[in-house]
Amino acid sequence: MNILIIGASRGIGFEFARQYREAGDRVVATARTDEGIARLQAIGCKSFALDVADAASVSGLAWRIDGEAFDVAIVNAGVIGPRTTALETPSLADFDAVMRTNVLGPMQVIPQLADALAPGAKLAVLSSRMGSMGLRTSASSWLYRASKAAVNSVLKDVSLVLGERAVCVAFHPGWVRTDMGGANADLPVEQSVGDMRATLARLSPADTGRFLNHDGQPLDW
Ligand SMILES: NC(=O)c1ccc[n+]([C@@H]2O[C@H](COP(=O)([O-])OP(=O)(O)OC[C@H]3O[C@@H](n4cnc5c(N)ncnc54)[C@H](OP(=O)(O)O)[C@@H]3O)[C@@H](O)[C@H]2O)c1
């Protein structure tokens, strides 16, 4: 298969790249830094620089992948922002950083990669259960929650526009042991990504526009 991963220097994105390479797939994976690019090249990925929050950086994406036909595209880049417990108003800088990365990022990246999707491709955005309105029982990190609720809306619109061409889903990866998830998280990154790869492989056109747990269970928006 031919795989594209946006934001793959570490954590869940890097693990997707590692597992797909181990399975013998061709992987194009982006990072923001030279170290990230080198790390991806060392496992056999084609890699180039991309900052999803920077319009100038994203504007080059379509020509970088011109002529490709990706079977799977994963928009993974994300930041958590301030880890608040109640209703602490975010600074404008924090608001901009989180919303630009988690919401504007996919809104900039997905239009640039749409023409490089193979017919019947799978397109996944890494969202979070923390963005779910229906399942919410806590207001912690409310800026991050708002950003993931917003990107769920973005994914729904993507599915309405690209649904004929690609199966488009939002994923909750679980609470995963990465820099973001921390050492006390439930799931090793290998398991979360292994589950999401298996779910992606099973998706059918009827699944487009869904919000899915890493193991494929549908989640409430
Ligand atoms: N871990 C969890 O428990 C959990 C739970 C729910 C959802 N998620 C979601 O899953 C995704 C991956 O999370 P993770 O746990 O792997 O986080 P992580 O360990 O903090 O890694 C985040 C990744 O996103 C990249 N990134 C951040 N801002 C970027 C930008 N502006 N442009 C390009 N890349 C950027 C980082 O690149 P740099 O190395 O350059 O910073 C890094 O590769 C995120 O969308 C996150 O919200 C994670």
XYZ file of N, CA and C and ligand atoms in Angstrom:
711
model
N 0.843 -1.195 0.000
C 0.000 0.000 0.000
C 0.880 1.248 0.000
N 0.248 2.337 -0.351
C 0.912 3.634 -0.397
C 0.279 4.514 0.691
N 1.091 4.984 1.637
C 0.568 5.610 2.853
C 1.111 7.032 2.983
N 0.259 7.958 3.419
C 0.684 9.329 3.723
C 0.356 9.623 5.183
N 1.345 10.118 5.926
C 1.111 10.484 7.329
C 1.599 11.917 7.540
N 0.688 12.762 8.015
C 1.008 14.178 8.245
C 1.254 14.382 9.740
N 2.505 14.723 10.088
C 2.864 14.941 11.495
C 3.313 13.637 12.121
N 4.519 13.178 11.746
C 4.922 11.803 12.095
C 6.280 11.740 12.782
N 6.731 12.854 13.397
C 8.076 12.857 13.991
C 8.188 11.968 15.215
N 7.079 11.776 15.933
C 7.110 11.023 17.203
C 5.693 10.571 17.527
N 5.557 9.864 18.656
C 4.238 9.484 19.149
C 3.458 8.617 18.164
N 2.150 8.885 18.097
C 1.242 8.062 17.291
C 1.608 8.135 15.801
N 1.943 9.312 15.308
C 2.283 9.470 13.889
C 3.502 8.649 13.515
N 4.553 8.708 14.341
C 5.763 7.927 14.052
C 5.456 6.429 14.109
N 4.639 6.012 15.067
C 4.315 4.592 15.200
C 3.536 4.089 13.973
N 2.629 4.927 13.434
C 1.974 4.549 12.170
C 3.042 4.304 11.088
N 3.980 5.238 10.969
C 5.018 5.104 9.938
C 5.817 3.814 10.167
N 6.203 3.586 11.411
C 7.024 2.405 11.732
C 6.279 1.103 11.397
N 5.000 1.025 11.817
C 4.256 -0.226 11.588
C 3.978 -0.450 10.101
N 3.608 0.610 9.373
C 3.359 0.415 7.933
C 4.653 0.022 7.215
N 5.778 0.621 7.592
C 7.048 0.235 6.964
C 7.367 -1.226 7.286
N 7.142 -1.609 8.544
C 7.435 -2.993 8.954
C 6.597 -3.979 8.145
N 5.374 -3.546 7.762
C 4.486 -4.408 6.970
C 4.834 -4.370 5.473
N 5.856 -3.562 5.119
C 6.297 -3.541 3.726
C 5.640 -2.474 2.873
N 4.898 -1.560 3.511
C 4.224 -0.511 2.746
C 5.188 0.635 2.429
N 4.831 1.388 1.395
C 5.568 2.619 1.076
C 4.956 3.747 1.905
N 5.796 4.523 2.580
C 5.279 5.560 3.473
C 5.911 6.911 3.143
N 5.049 7.890 2.902
C 5.462 9.289 2.807
C 4.995 9.937 4.110
N 5.922 10.513 4.864
C 5.566 11.018 6.200
C 6.239 12.368 6.421
N 5.499 13.307 6.999
C 6.038 14.651 7.187
C 6.421 14.901 8.641
N 7.347 15.862 8.819
C 7.748 16.310 10.154
C 8.085 17.788 10.058
N 8.214 18.421 11.239
C 8.515 19.859 11.203
C 10.003 20.148 11.255
N 10.788 19.193 11.771
C 12.209 19.467 12.039
C 13.110 18.507 11.262
N 14.376 18.909 11.114
C 15.353 18.041 10.449
C 15.499 16.716 11.203
N 15.459 16.781 12.540
C 15.584 15.543 13.331
C 14.420 14.602 13.036
N 13.220 15.173 12.954
C 12.048 14.349 12.659
C 12.143 13.718 11.276
N 12.568 14.509 10.314
C 12.712 13.990 8.943
C 13.753 12.873 8.922
N 14.887 13.092 9.601
C 15.953 12.079 9.620
C 15.462 10.789 10.277
N 14.685 10.925 11.327
C 14.161 9.750 12.040
C 13.269 8.928 11.114
N 12.455 9.625 10.326
C 11.544 8.930 9.397
C 12.320 8.324 8.232
N 13.316 9.034 7.736
C 14.125 8.486 6.636
C 14.880 7.239 7.097
N 15.279 7.234 8.370
C 16.040 6.089 8.893
C 15.223 4.796 8.896
N 13.886 4.904 8.895
C 13.059 3.692 8.815
C 12.497 3.498 7.396
N 13.064 4.239 6.445
C 12.722 3.989 5.041
C 11.562 4.792 4.494
N 11.149 5.831 5.223
C 10.072 6.697 4.711
C 10.656 7.744 3.778
N 9.831 8.186 2.826
C 10.111 9.437 2.125
C 9.579 10.536 3.030
N 10.392 11.537 3.328
C 9.950 12.542 4.306
C 10.348 13.937 3.871
N 9.489 14.889 4.198
C 9.804 16.296 3.936
C 9.151 17.146 5.024
N 9.559 18.431 5.056
C 9.118 19.327 6.133
C 7.715 19.851 5.868
N 6.902 19.842 6.912
C 5.554 20.425 6.813
C 5.104 20.860 8.204
N 4.722 22.131 8.314
C 4.119 22.643 9.539
C 2.656 22.913 9.212
N 1.745 22.145 9.791
C 0.330 22.243 9.398
C -0.285 23.593 9.769
N 0.346 24.298 10.721
C -0.206 25.570 11.178
C 0.295 26.740 10.336
N 1.167 26.475 9.379
C 1.808 27.529 8.598
C 1.333 27.434 7.143
N 0.535 28.432 6.733
C -0.073 28.380 5.393
C 0.977 28.276 4.299
N 2.107 28.977 4.453
C 3.149 28.935 3.417
C 3.724 27.523 3.311
N 3.946 26.887 4.456
C 4.490 25.520 4.459
C 3.500 24.550 3.815
N 2.215 24.658 4.161
C 1.220 23.718 3.623
C 0.977 23.968 2.133
N 1.193 25.189 1.679
C 0.874 25.508 0.278
C 1.710 24.671 -0.692
N 2.848 24.159 -0.239
C 3.679 23.326 -1.121
C 3.287 21.865 -1.142
N 2.309 21.476 -0.312
C 2.024 20.038 -0.167
C 1.523 19.401 -1.468
N 0.574 20.054 -2.153
C -0.030 19.425 -3.336
C 1.023 19.091 -4.398
N 1.976 19.999 -4.622
C 2.992 19.669 -5.636
C 3.998 18.642 -5.133
N 4.239 18.613 -3.801
C 5.169 17.597 -3.268
C 4.620 16.184 -3.489
N 3.288 16.063 -3.489
C 2.689 14.727 -3.637
C 1.951 14.585 -4.973
N 2.259 15.470 -5.911
C 1.607 15.421 -7.223
C 1.875 14.059 -7.876
N 0.836 13.431 -8.390
C 0.994 12.146 -9.078
C 0.910 10.931 -8.167
N 0.852 11.151 -6.847
C 0.735 10.022 -5.908
C -0.707 9.503 -5.893
N -0.873 8.259 -5.456
C -2.209 7.689 -5.240
C -2.150 6.956 -3.895
N -2.499 7.665 -2.833
C -2.390 7.088 -1.492
C -3.608 6.228 -1.166
N -3.349 5.036 -0.651
C -4.430 4.151 -0.189
C -4.919 4.568 1.190
N -4.012 5.122 1.994
C -4.349 5.586 3.347
C -3.671 6.940 3.558
N -4.433 7.912 4.074
C -3.853 9.214 4.456
C -4.295 9.508 5.881
N -3.324 9.844 6.738
C -3.606 10.065 8.160
C -3.144 11.461 8.544
N -4.092 12.280 9.000
C -3.767 13.643 9.442
C -3.676 13.580 10.972
N -2.447 13.528 11.460
C -2.206 13.194 12.862
C -1.758 14.375 13.721
N -1.119 15.367 13.132
C -0.494 16.455 13.911
C -1.500 17.078 14.875
N -1.069 17.282 16.113
C -1.955 17.901 17.093
C -1.172 18.347 18.316
N -1.729 19.338 19.016
C -1.149 19.803 20.290
C -2.260 19.875 21.333
N -1.872 19.735 22.614
C -2.903 19.741 23.663
C -3.120 21.135 24.247
N -2.101 21.973 24.252
C -2.274 23.317 24.825
C -2.328 23.276 26.340
N -2.854 24.328 26.976
C -2.844 24.406 28.443
C -3.718 23.326 29.077
N -3.155 22.635 30.077
C -3.904 21.562 30.754
C -4.664 22.182 31.919
N -5.828 22.735 31.622
C -6.644 23.435 32.608
C -7.591 22.447 33.288
N -8.123 22.859 34.461
C -9.068 21.988 35.157
C -10.487 22.556 35.160
N -10.613 23.879 35.044
C -11.957 24.483 35.087
C -12.101 25.469 33.934
N -12.598 26.648 34.212
C -12.938 27.564 33.118
C -11.911 28.684 32.989
N -10.611 28.305 32.966
C -9.562 29.309 32.803
C -9.538 29.794 31.356
N -9.783 31.087 31.157
C -9.775 31.634 29.793
C -8.377 31.488 29.193
N -8.278 30.916 28.001
C -6.945 30.764 27.399
C -6.396 32.118 26.941
N -5.070 32.218 26.940
C -4.453 33.397 26.319
C -4.708 33.326 24.821
N -4.621 34.477 24.168
C -4.800 34.507 22.718
C -3.737 33.636 22.040
N -2.530 33.654 22.604
C -1.438 32.855 22.002
C -1.756 31.366 22.097
N -2.243 30.921 23.255
C -2.591 29.498 23.393
C -3.757 29.139 22.478
N -4.756 30.021 22.435
C -5.913 29.757 21.574
C -5.462 29.596 20.126
N -4.637 30.539 19.681
C -4.173 30.496 18.286
C -3.360 29.236 18.018
N -2.472 28.877 18.952
C -1.600 27.722 18.716
C -2.421 26.440 18.600
N -3.388 26.262 19.506
C -4.171 25.017 19.511
C -5.124 24.980 18.321
N -5.830 26.077 18.086
C -6.802 26.081 16.981
C -6.122 26.032 15.619
N -4.991 26.704 15.487
C -4.290 26.654 14.199
C -3.798 25.245 13.892
N -3.271 24.579 14.900
C -2.714 23.246 14.658
C -3.832 22.214 14.479
N -4.784 22.218 15.403
C -5.756 21.120 15.448
C -6.947 21.311 14.507
N -7.239 22.557 14.127
C -8.424 22.822 13.287
C -8.006 23.391 11.924
N -7.305 24.535 11.954
C -6.859 25.106 10.675
C -5.907 24.130 9.961
N -5.096 23.407 10.749
C -4.167 22.431 10.146
C -4.885 21.481 9.193
N -5.825 20.669 9.681
C -6.563 19.774 8.777
C -7.314 20.519 7.671
N -7.823 21.732 7.966
C -8.552 22.487 6.926
C -7.609 22.984 5.826
N -6.319 23.105 6.164
C -5.341 23.495 5.140
C -4.791 22.271 4.413
N -4.568 21.197 5.159
C -3.881 20.023 4.618
C -4.803 19.184 3.720
N -6.035 18.965 4.155
C -6.893 18.010 3.442
C -7.206 18.466 2.010
N -7.537 19.739 1.782
C -7.745 20.144 0.379
C -6.504 19.935 -0.488
N -5.318 20.009 0.131
C -4.066 19.844 -0.634
C -3.771 18.388 -0.962
N -4.315 17.473 -0.156
C -4.000 16.061 -0.410
C -5.131 15.322 -1.139
N -6.275 15.987 -1.307
C -7.449 15.275 -1.847
C -7.181 14.656 -3.218
N -6.473 15.379 -4.077
C -6.231 14.854 -5.434
C -5.234 13.709 -5.440
N -4.538 13.497 -4.337
C -3.540 12.427 -4.283
C -4.095 11.166 -3.608
N -5.424 11.116 -3.418
C -6.031 9.910 -2.831
C -6.385 8.923 -3.951
N -6.043 7.657 -3.741
C -6.439 6.611 -4.688
C -7.953 6.396 -4.574
N -8.610 5.925 -5.634
C -10.045 5.616 -5.511
C -10.259 4.620 -4.365
N -11.242 4.913 -3.496
C -11.512 4.011 -2.371
C -10.537 4.151 -1.215
N -9.749 5.227 -1.217
C -8.756 5.429 -0.151
C -9.438 5.592 1.210
N -8.645 5.443 2.270
C -9.095 5.709 3.631
C -8.399 6.982 4.105
N -9.188 7.928 4.609
C -8.637 9.185 5.117
C -9.041 9.313 6.580
N -8.055 9.407 7.475
C -8.358 9.506 8.913
C -7.757 10.771 9.496
N -8.543 11.423 10.356
C -8.048 12.549 11.144
C -7.974 12.074 12.591
N -6.844 12.383 13.266
C -6.740 12.035 14.680
C -7.476 13.086 15.497
N -8.634 12.698 15.996
C -9.425 13.546 16.867
C -9.210 13.055 18.293
N -10.207 13.179 19.142
C -10.130 12.681 20.507
C -11.539 12.578 21.070
N -11.721 11.582 21.900
C -12.976 11.466 22.653
C -13.204 12.709 23.521
N -12.114 13.403 23.876
C -12.266 14.638 24.656
C -13.047 15.688 23.878
N -13.152 15.536 22.560
C -13.945 16.461 21.755
C -15.411 16.090 21.676
N -15.758 14.885 22.140
C -17.151 14.440 22.032
C -18.049 15.250 22.973
N -19.170 15.739 22.453
C -20.166 16.419 23.293
C -21.002 15.373 24.015
N -21.369 14.317 23.297
C -22.271 13.308 23.848
C -21.669 12.523 24.994
N -20.330 12.325 24.960
C -19.683 11.469 25.965
C -19.012 12.270 27.079
N -19.174 13.582 27.050
C -18.360 14.428 27.939
C -18.848 14.411 29.380
N -17.885 14.184 30.309
C -18.196 14.236 31.736
C -17.206 15.114 32.490
N -16.286 15.747 31.776
C -15.280 16.606 32.409
C -15.023 17.796 31.501
N -14.606 18.925 32.126
C -14.293 20.128 31.345
C -12.786 20.398 31.324
N -11.971 19.401 31.726
C -10.523 19.625 31.744
C -10.019 19.943 30.334
N -8.993 20.771 30.270
C -8.365 21.145 28.980
C -9.428 21.525 27.955
N -10.254 22.488 28.334
C -11.429 22.810 27.499
C -11.068 23.396 26.148
N -9.894 24.036 26.052
C -9.488 24.547 24.736
C -9.215 23.382 23.777
N -8.490 22.374 24.264
C -8.230 21.181 23.444
C -9.553 20.513 23.064
N -10.469 20.398 24.038
C -11.779 19.771 23.743
C -12.497 20.530 22.631
N -12.477 21.881 22.737
C -13.149 22.695 21.706
C -12.505 22.467 20.342
N -11.175 22.323 20.330
C -10.490 22.132 19.041
C -10.839 20.780 18.428
N -10.999 19.759 19.261
C -11.310 18.432 18.715
C -12.798 18.337 18.328
N -13.668 19.052 19.053
C -15.069 19.135 18.599
C -15.120 19.810 17.235
N -14.302 20.854 17.067
C -14.296 21.580 15.787
C -13.733 20.695 14.671
N -12.698 19.937 14.955
C -12.136 19.113 13.874
C -13.071 17.951 13.537
N -13.906 17.543 14.492
C -14.934 16.549 14.150
C -15.895 17.124 13.113
N -16.273 18.388 13.284
C -17.128 19.052 12.288
C -16.413 19.109 10.940
N -15.134 19.409 10.976
C -14.344 19.470 9.733
C -14.356 18.106 9.041
N -14.151 17.046 9.808
C -14.117 15.703 9.203
C -15.463 15.350 8.573
N -16.551 15.753 9.265
C -17.882 15.470 8.713
C -18.028 16.154 7.348
N -17.600 17.398 7.260
C -17.701 18.106 5.978
C -16.802 17.467 4.923
N -15.614 17.056 5.337
C -14.712 16.363 4.404
C -15.393 15.117 3.858
N -16.085 14.397 4.730
C -16.741 13.150 4.284
C -17.861 13.452 3.288
N -18.534 14.603 3.473
C -19.617 14.960 2.543
C -19.070 15.328 1.167
N -17.887 15.917 1.144
C -17.308 16.349 -0.135
C -16.514 15.223 -0.798
N -15.738 14.476 -0.006
C -14.854 13.449 -0.579
C -15.413 12.038 -0.442
N -16.608 11.910 0.126
C -17.148 10.594 0.464
C -17.289 9.634 -0.699
N -17.444 10.144 -1.901
C -17.556 9.260 -3.071
C -16.214 8.635 -3.406
N -15.142 9.350 -3.044
C -13.797 8.948 -3.444
C -13.039 8.225 -2.355
N -13.352 8.586 -1.089
C -12.565 8.058 0.030
C -13.475 7.823 1.232
N -13.100 6.854 2.061
C -13.800 6.619 3.318
C -13.117 7.505 4.362
N -13.871 8.469 4.910
C -13.275 9.499 5.771
C -13.758 9.319 7.206
N -12.842 9.168 8.161
C -13.239 8.962 9.558
C -12.404 9.825 10.505
N -12.996 10.103 11.674
C -12.265 10.714 12.793
C -11.991 9.599 13.795
N -10.746 9.550 14.319
C -10.364 8.498 15.271
C -10.152 9.056 16.670
N -10.623 8.330 17.679
C -10.100 8.480 19.036
C -9.077 7.363 19.224
N -7.805 7.718 19.442
C -6.777 6.666 19.513
C -6.717 5.936 20.845
N -7.588 6.329 21.792
C -7.448 5.854 23.175
C -6.603 6.867 23.937
N -6.396 6.575 25.240
C -5.463 7.397 26.026
C -4.125 6.683 25.927
N -3.208 7.293 25.200
C -2.040 6.578 24.684
C -0.755 7.123 25.305
N 0.176 6.219 25.649
C 1.457 6.610 26.252
C 2.395 7.225 25.200
N 2.262 8.552 25.057
C 3.134 9.343 24.182
C 3.532 10.577 24.987
N 4.275 11.493 24.358
C 4.585 12.755 25.060
C 3.294 13.447 25.489
N 2.269 13.415 24.611
C 1.005 14.063 24.948
C 0.233 13.283 26.007
N 0.111 11.994 25.835
C -0.707 11.176 26.729
C -0.076 10.985 28.098
N 1.259 11.002 28.176
C 1.969 10.834 29.436
C 2.155 9.369 29.817
N 2.959 9.184 30.860
C 3.376 7.833 31.252
C 2.247 7.021 31.879
N 1.214 7.701 32.401
C 0.144 6.969 33.079
C -1.008 6.569 32.172
N -0.876 6.838 30.879
C -1.969 6.555 29.951
C -2.234 5.051 29.862
N -3.446 4.724 29.376
C -3.903 3.323 29.364
C -3.140 2.446 28.379
N -2.907 2.986 27.189
C -2.520 2.123 26.073
C -1.086 2.360 25.614
N -0.332 1.288 25.360
C 0.931 1.479 24.651
C 0.649 1.937 23.218
N 1.536 2.765 22.693
C 1.305 3.327 21.362
C 1.227 2.222 20.300
N 1.974 1.134 20.521
C 1.962 0.027 19.544
C 0.546 -0.541 19.410
N -0.164 -0.650 20.562
C -1.506 -1.241 20.523
C -2.511 -0.291 19.891
N -2.466 0.977 20.283
C -3.397 1.956 19.711
C -3.265 1.987 18.184
N -2.037 2.083 17.720
C -1.814 2.198 16.267
C -2.129 0.869 15.568
N -1.791 -0.231 16.212
C -2.148 -1.537 15.627
C -3.649 -1.674 15.462
N -4.390 -1.232 16.479
C -5.865 -1.265 16.403
C -6.372 -0.362 15.282
N -5.833 0.845 15.185
C -6.322 1.769 14.144
C -5.965 1.268 12.752
N -4.817 0.637 12.590
C -4.478 0.074 11.269
C -5.462 -1.038 10.911
N -5.791 -1.867 11.886
C -6.743 -2.957 11.619
C -8.126 -2.385 11.302
N -8.516 -1.339 12.029
C -9.817 -0.702 11.759
C -9.821 -0.094 10.356
N -8.759 0.621 10.002
C -8.688 1.222 8.657
C -8.815 0.149 7.572
N -8.172 -0.982 7.802
C -8.204 -2.052 6.794
C -9.614 -2.617 6.619
N -10.422 -2.550 7.678
C -11.783 -3.120 7.635
C -12.836 -2.138 7.133
N -12.514 -0.843 7.053
C -13.541 0.163 6.736
C -14.169 -0.095 5.379
N -15.486 0.156 5.303
C -16.197 0.077 4.026
C -16.794 1.460 3.734
N -17.276 1.690 2.505
C -17.843 2.997 2.178
C -18.949 3.426 3.150
N -19.671 2.476 3.744
C -20.751 2.828 4.687
C -20.214 3.504 5.950
N -18.914 3.370 6.206
C -18.329 3.953 7.418
C -17.953 5.417 7.262
N -18.075 5.943 6.070
C -17.582 7.312 5.875
C -18.367 8.307 6.724
N -17.642 9.291 7.282
C -18.270 10.305 8.125
C -18.484 9.860 9.556
N -17.828 8.756 9.976
C -18.018 8.273 11.355
C -16.885 8.718 12.269
N -17.220 8.729 13.565
C -16.249 8.998 14.634
C -16.024 7.653 15.322
N -14.808 7.131 15.258
C -14.543 5.763 15.691
C -13.500 5.699 16.802
N -13.722 4.793 17.744
C -12.691 4.441 18.705
C -11.575 3.696 17.949
N -10.399 3.617 18.559
C -9.277 2.955 17.881
C -9.613 1.530 17.458
N -10.482 0.861 18.231
C -10.818 -0.530 17.913
C -11.984 -0.639 16.925
N -12.465 0.504 16.433
C -13.514 0.486 15.407
C -14.915 0.713 15.935
N -15.078 0.766 17.272
C -16.419 1.021 17.829
C -16.843 2.458 17.523
N -18.093 2.660 17.022
C -18.554 4.037 16.771
C -18.691 4.819 18.081
N -18.357 6.102 18.034
C -18.467 6.998 19.195
C -19.488 8.083 18.905
N -20.145 8.555 19.972
C -21.060 9.696 19.849
C -20.279 10.955 19.513
N -20.817 11.761 18.633
C -20.193 13.067 18.385
C -20.329 13.919 19.631
N -1.854 10.492 23.231
C -3.159 10.478 23.505
O -3.590 9.946 24.548
C -4.158 11.060 22.526
C -5.529 10.926 22.846
C -6.471 11.443 21.964
C -6.062 12.053 20.784
N -4.722 12.180 20.500
C -4.379 12.845 19.240
O -3.507 12.031 18.472
C -2.608 12.842 17.711
C -1.174 12.435 18.009
O -0.959 12.580 19.414
P 0.377 12.065 20.164
O -0.061 11.517 21.461
O 1.221 11.251 19.257
O 1.073 13.498 20.443
P 2.619 13.890 20.575
O 3.407 12.749 21.083
O 2.623 15.181 21.325
O 3.041 14.150 19.022
C 2.407 15.174 18.323
C 2.871 15.121 16.877
O 2.211 16.199 16.177
C 3.223 16.964 15.537
N 2.837 18.373 15.403
C 2.432 19.231 16.367
N 2.199 20.437 15.844
C 2.459 20.348 14.508
C 2.421 21.254 13.427
N 2.060 22.543 13.589
N 2.746 20.804 12.189
C 3.129 19.529 11.999
N 3.211 18.620 12.994
C 2.876 19.028 14.232
C 4.461 16.836 16.438
O 5.608 17.239 15.732
P 6.904 17.911 16.498
O 7.755 16.742 16.952
O 7.552 18.737 15.459
O 6.376 18.705 17.654
C 4.374 15.337 16.736
O 4.862 14.578 15.655
C -2.925 14.293 18.085
O -3.787 14.857 17.120
C -3.631 14.157 19.421
O -4.494 15.246 19.693
C -3.771 11.694 21.335
